[in-house]
Amino acid sequence: MGRIASYVALGDSFTEGLEDPADVGFRGWADRLAEHIEADQPGLRYANLAVRGRLIDEIVADQVPRAVELGADLVSLCAGGNDILRPSSGPAIVARRLEQGVRTLTEAGTRVLLFTGFDLRHVPVMRLAHRKIEIYNLHIHDIARRYDALLVDLWPMTILRDPRAWFADRLHLSPDGHRRVALCAAEVLGVPVVEDWREPYPARRPPVWSDARRQDLRWAKDALWPWISRRLHGTSSGDGVEAKRPELTPLS
């Protein structure tokens, strides 16, 4: 897309970078992408407004207008995942809100980078949302086409179906998962990188059935139940959390 002098990342925990630890807080694919851009085009200014747990309405109402104010060359917008995972949500309604955000950014003269949802058929319980994610992705492809947005298609990235691409909670990417998404996003932007996100993981023996079931039970107790509990109590993991990079500032 030519020279990128400023970049703003919008979204939820995926873009905030959860489970990719940094010296302070989290790093994540968006920070890593900014580093790739900076390496190729020095002088980048970068902001990350994403906050864990945010829903599509919050992102479009709060983060999108702030991104317009900042006037960045590039805005990445990955939103709607938290909505789609809720049983009562409808992909078409979520997509309409996403389109509003894309329209606002595009009309402001910003180039938009969108993301499809992951293929979660390999994740217990989360696989129940498989069909909804698939439908939502069709809407995202259509929005990207109509608004000439760039698109990182996470759905066909089979490398991300490997458990090593995910943190133990199976809800957030591992550091290596974030690394691979950043490399793919750089590829979409035409930013040169020295690594390949398609590089296969080393072969390893699958876990014994009994060990795998114990891991499933541990995951249900430590990750799934807290997630369900927050839904039941109307709370969010992002309550009281502020954006980690609220202003456009140089990386170095």
Short mmCIF file of C-alpha atoms in Angstrom, two decimals:
data_model
loop_
_atom_site.label_atom_id
_atom_site.label_comp_id
_atom_site.label_asym_id
_atom_site.label_seq_id
_atom_site.Cartn_x
_atom_site.Cartn_y
_atom_site.Cartn_z
CA MET A 1 0.00 0.00 0.00
CA GLY A 2 3.00 2.30 -0.29
CA ARG A 3 4.70 4.10 2.56
CA ILE A 4 3.09 3.69 6.00
CA ALA A 5 4.05 6.60 8.26
CA SER A 6 1.42 5.96 10.94
CA TYR A 7 -0.54 2.90 12.06
CA VAL A 8 -3.39 2.49 14.58
CA ALA A 9 -4.58 -0.95 15.76
CA LEU A 10 -8.20 -1.38 16.93
CA GLY A 11 -9.92 -4.36 18.52
CA ASP A 12 -10.05 -6.63 21.54
CA SER A 13 -7.66 -9.05 23.30
CA PHE A 14 -6.44 -10.48 19.99
CA THR A 15 -5.06 -7.09 18.96
CA GLU A 16 -4.07 -6.02 22.45
CA GLY A 17 -1.77 -9.03 22.32
CA LEU A 18 -2.86 -11.16 25.26
CA GLU A 19 -0.59 -14.06 26.19
CA ASP A 20 2.37 -12.67 24.25
CA PRO A 21 4.30 -11.18 27.20
CA ALA A 22 6.44 -8.07 26.83
CA ASP A 23 8.67 -6.37 29.38
CA VAL A 24 5.54 -4.47 30.43
CA GLY A 25 2.12 -5.88 29.56
CA PHE A 26 1.67 -7.69 26.26
CA ARG A 27 3.26 -7.47 22.83
CA GLY A 28 1.04 -9.28 20.29
CA TRP A 29 0.79 -9.45 16.52
CA ALA A 30 0.00 -5.73 16.09
CA ASP A 31 3.14 -4.62 17.94
CA ARG A 32 5.12 -7.17 15.95
CA LEU A 33 3.59 -5.89 12.69
CA ALA A 34 4.52 -2.34 13.65
CA GLU A 35 8.10 -3.56 14.20
CA HIS A 36 8.15 -5.12 10.72
CA ILE A 37 6.90 -1.86 9.18
CA GLU A 38 9.46 0.17 11.13
CA ALA A 39 12.28 -2.12 10.00
CA ASP A 40 11.33 -1.51 6.37
CA GLN A 41 10.16 2.10 6.66
CA PRO A 42 11.87 3.85 9.60
CA GLY A 43 10.00 6.59 11.40
CA LEU A 44 6.66 4.81 11.94
CA ARG A 45 4.31 6.25 14.55
CA TYR A 46 2.10 3.60 16.15
CA ALA A 47 -0.93 3.49 18.49
CA ASN A 48 -2.82 0.47 19.82
CA LEU A 49 -6.30 1.23 21.17
CA ALA A 50 -7.41 -2.41 21.52
CA VAL A 51 -8.71 -3.58 24.90
CA ARG A 52 -9.51 -7.15 25.93
CA GLY A 53 -13.18 -8.10 26.12
CA ARG A 54 -14.44 -5.26 23.94
CA LEU A 55 -17.56 -5.90 21.84
CA ILE A 56 -18.19 -4.61 18.34
CA ASP A 57 -20.43 -1.74 19.51
CA GLU A 58 -17.74 -0.50 21.93
CA ILE A 59 -15.01 -0.71 19.31
CA VAL A 60 -17.02 1.13 16.66
CA ALA A 61 -18.33 3.75 19.09
CA ASP A 62 -15.10 4.45 20.99
CA GLN A 63 -12.02 3.26 19.12
CA VAL A 64 -13.00 4.08 15.53
CA PRO A 65 -13.66 7.82 16.17
CA ARG A 66 -10.36 8.07 18.05
CA ALA A 67 -8.55 6.47 15.12
CA VAL A 68 -10.13 9.06 12.81
CA GLU A 69 -8.88 11.82 15.11
CA LEU A 70 -5.37 10.40 15.00
CA GLY A 71 -5.47 10.42 11.19
CA ALA A 72 -3.27 7.36 10.61
CA ASP A 73 -2.32 6.07 7.16
CA LEU A 74 -3.28 2.52 8.17
CA VAL A 75 -5.86 1.23 10.66
CA SER A 76 -6.24 -2.46 11.45
CA LEU A 77 -9.71 -3.41 12.61
CA CYS A 78 -10.39 -6.86 14.00
CA ALA A 79 -13.69 -6.86 15.88
CA GLY A 80 -16.78 -8.96 16.47
CA GLY A 81 -15.16 -12.15 17.75
CA ASN A 82 -16.43 -11.67 21.30
CA ASP A 83 -19.92 -11.02 19.93
CA ILE A 84 -19.94 -14.04 17.62
CA LEU A 85 -19.00 -16.40 20.48
CA ARG A 86 -22.11 -15.33 22.41
CA PRO A 87 -25.08 -17.65 21.74
CA SER A 88 -27.56 -14.82 21.20
CA SER A 89 -25.53 -12.96 18.56
CA GLY A 90 -26.27 -12.91 14.83
CA PRO A 91 -23.45 -12.68 12.27
CA ALA A 92 -25.39 -10.30 10.00
CA ILE A 93 -26.02 -7.82 12.83
CA VAL A 94 -22.38 -7.89 13.93
CA ALA A 95 -21.26 -7.46 10.32
CA ARG A 96 -23.46 -4.36 9.90
CA ARG A 97 -21.70 -2.73 12.85
CA LEU A 98 -18.31 -3.71 11.47
CA GLU A 99 -19.26 -2.15 8.13
CA GLN A 100 -20.16 1.09 9.89
CA GLY A 101 -16.67 1.21 11.35
CA VAL A 102 -15.02 0.45 8.02
CA ARG A 103 -17.14 3.07 6.27
CA THR A 104 -16.21 5.73 8.83
CA LEU A 105 -12.51 4.98 8.53
CA THR A 106 -12.58 4.78 4.73
CA GLU A 107 -14.48 8.06 4.36
CA ALA A 108 -11.80 9.67 6.55
CA GLY A 109 -9.18 8.65 4.00
CA THR A 110 -7.64 5.80 6.01
CA ARG A 111 -6.64 2.46 4.49
CA VAL A 112 -8.24 -0.33 6.51
CA LEU A 113 -6.80 -3.78 7.28
CA LEU A 114 -9.46 -6.36 8.21
CA PHE A 115 -9.21 -9.88 9.60
CA THR A 116 -11.48 -12.90 9.26
CA GLY A 117 -12.16 -15.15 12.23
CA PHE A 118 -10.20 -18.29 13.10
CA ASP A 119 -11.30 -21.80 12.21
CA LEU A 120 -11.94 -23.16 15.73
CA ARG A 121 -13.11 -26.67 14.81
CA HIS A 122 -10.13 -28.06 16.73
CA VAL A 123 -11.18 -26.36 20.01
CA PRO A 124 -13.71 -28.14 22.28
CA VAL A 125 -16.88 -26.12 22.93
CA MET A 126 -15.65 -23.26 20.72
CA ARG A 127 -16.27 -25.48 17.70
CA LEU A 128 -19.98 -24.93 18.34
CA ALA A 129 -19.54 -21.41 16.92
CA HIS A 130 -17.94 -22.77 13.76
CA ARG A 131 -20.89 -22.08 11.48
CA LYS A 132 -21.44 -18.55 12.83
CA ILE A 133 -17.78 -17.67 12.34
CA GLU A 134 -17.95 -19.02 8.80
CA ILE A 135 -20.97 -16.84 8.00
CA TYR A 136 -19.40 -13.79 9.63
CA ASN A 137 -16.28 -14.33 7.54
CA LEU A 138 -18.35 -14.23 4.35
CA HIS A 139 -19.62 -10.82 5.42
CA ILE A 140 -16.07 -9.66 6.15
CA HIS A 141 -14.90 -10.73 2.71
CA ASP A 142 -17.78 -8.77 1.17
CA ILE A 143 -17.04 -5.67 3.27
CA ALA A 144 -13.36 -5.80 2.32
CA ARG A 145 -14.27 -6.02 -1.36
CA ARG A 146 -16.78 -3.18 -1.31
CA TYR A 147 -14.57 -0.77 0.67
CA ASP A 148 -11.27 -1.79 -0.95
CA ALA A 149 -9.92 -2.86 2.43
CA LEU A 150 -6.91 -5.11 2.84
CA LEU A 151 -7.73 -8.51 4.32
CA VAL A 152 -5.79 -11.00 6.44
CA ASP A 153 -7.68 -14.27 6.01
CA LEU A 154 -7.04 -16.24 9.22
CA TRP A 155 -9.58 -18.97 8.40
CA PRO A 156 -7.46 -21.00 5.91
CA MET A 157 -4.22 -20.66 7.95
CA THR A 158 -3.99 -24.35 8.86
CA ILE A 159 -0.78 -23.73 10.79
CA LEU A 160 -2.93 -21.98 13.41
CA ARG A 161 -4.82 -25.21 14.08
CA ASP A 162 -1.72 -26.57 15.78
CA PRO A 163 -2.04 -26.35 19.59
CA ARG A 164 1.39 -24.73 19.73
CA ALA A 165 -0.08 -21.64 18.10
CA TRP A 166 -2.38 -21.19 21.10
CA PHE A 167 -1.99 -20.35 24.76
CA ALA A 168 -3.18 -22.87 27.35
CA ASP A 169 -6.58 -21.14 27.62
CA ARG A 170 -7.26 -22.01 23.93
CA LEU A 171 -8.82 -18.55 23.58
CA HIS A 172 -5.70 -16.51 22.84
CA LEU A 173 -2.70 -17.04 20.62
CA SER A 174 0.66 -18.11 21.97
CA PRO A 175 3.67 -15.85 21.30
CA ASP A 176 4.43 -17.96 18.22
CA GLY A 177 0.84 -17.66 17.04
CA HIS A 178 1.09 -13.87 17.31
CA ARG A 179 4.41 -14.00 15.44
CA ARG A 180 2.86 -15.90 12.54
CA VAL A 181 -0.18 -13.59 12.29
CA ALA A 182 2.15 -10.57 12.20
CA LEU A 183 4.15 -12.16 9.39
CA CYS A 184 0.99 -12.88 7.41
CA ALA A 185 -0.28 -9.32 7.92
CA ALA A 186 3.07 -7.96 6.74
CA GLU A 187 2.75 -10.12 3.63
CA VAL A 188 -0.70 -8.69 2.90
CA LEU A 189 0.68 -5.15 3.29
CA GLY A 190 3.64 -5.91 1.05
CA VAL A 191 6.12 -5.32 3.89
CA PRO A 192 9.20 -7.55 3.41
CA VAL A 193 10.06 -9.98 6.21
CA VAL A 194 12.74 -12.64 6.58
CA GLU A 195 10.54 -15.34 8.16
CA ASP A 196 7.66 -17.37 6.70
CA TRP A 197 4.45 -17.81 8.69
CA ARG A 198 3.86 -21.10 6.83
CA GLU A 199 6.93 -22.79 8.31
CA PRO A 200 5.66 -26.07 9.79
CA TYR A 201 6.04 -26.97 13.43
CA PRO A 202 8.42 -29.83 14.22
CA ALA A 203 6.67 -33.19 14.21
CA ARG A 204 5.72 -34.59 17.59
CA ARG A 205 3.80 -37.55 18.92
CA PRO A 206 0.12 -36.80 19.74
CA PRO A 207 -0.78 -36.93 23.45
CA VAL A 208 -2.09 -40.12 25.02
CA TRP A 209 -5.90 -40.13 25.16
CA SER A 210 -6.02 -40.01 28.96
CA ASP A 211 -3.54 -37.13 29.10
CA ALA A 212 -5.55 -35.22 26.51
CA ARG A 213 -8.74 -35.63 28.53
CA ARG A 214 -6.99 -34.39 31.68
CA GLN A 215 -5.85 -31.36 29.72
CA ASP A 216 -9.44 -30.79 28.58
CA LEU A 217 -10.71 -30.93 32.17
CA ARG A 218 -8.00 -28.54 33.35
CA TRP A 219 -8.85 -26.17 30.51
CA ALA A 220 -12.57 -26.29 31.35
CA LYS A 221 -11.83 -25.42 34.98
CA ASP A 222 -9.15 -22.77 34.44
CA ALA A 223 -10.33 -21.05 31.23
CA LEU A 224 -13.79 -22.06 30.03
CA TRP A 225 -15.66 -21.71 33.31
CA PRO A 226 -14.25 -18.23 34.13
CA TRP A 227 -15.23 -17.14 30.61
CA ILE A 228 -18.79 -18.47 31.09
CA SER A 229 -18.97 -16.92 34.55
CA ARG A 230 -18.16 -13.48 33.17
CA ARG A 231 -20.95 -13.86 30.62
CA LEU A 232 -23.42 -14.86 33.35
CA HIS A 233 -22.46 -11.95 35.59
CA GLY A 234 -22.26 -9.36 32.84
CA THR A 235 -18.61 -8.57 33.52
CA SER A 236 -15.66 -8.31 31.15
CA SER A 237 -11.98 -9.15 31.35
CA GLY A 238 -11.43 -5.60 30.11
CA ASP A 239 -13.26 -3.82 32.93
CA GLY A 240 -10.95 -1.07 34.14
CA VAL A 241 -8.35 -1.74 31.42
CA GLU A 242 -7.10 1.16 29.30
CA ALA A 243 -5.49 1.08 25.85
CA LYS A 244 -1.78 0.34 26.09
CA ARG A 245 -0.69 2.84 23.39
CA PRO A 246 -3.40 5.55 23.22
CA GLU A 247 -1.33 8.01 21.17
CA LEU A 248 0.63 7.82 17.93
CA THR A 249 4.22 7.64 19.08
CA PRO A 250 7.49 6.37 17.56
CA LEU A 251 8.39 2.76 18.29
CA SER A 252 11.93 3.62 19.32
#
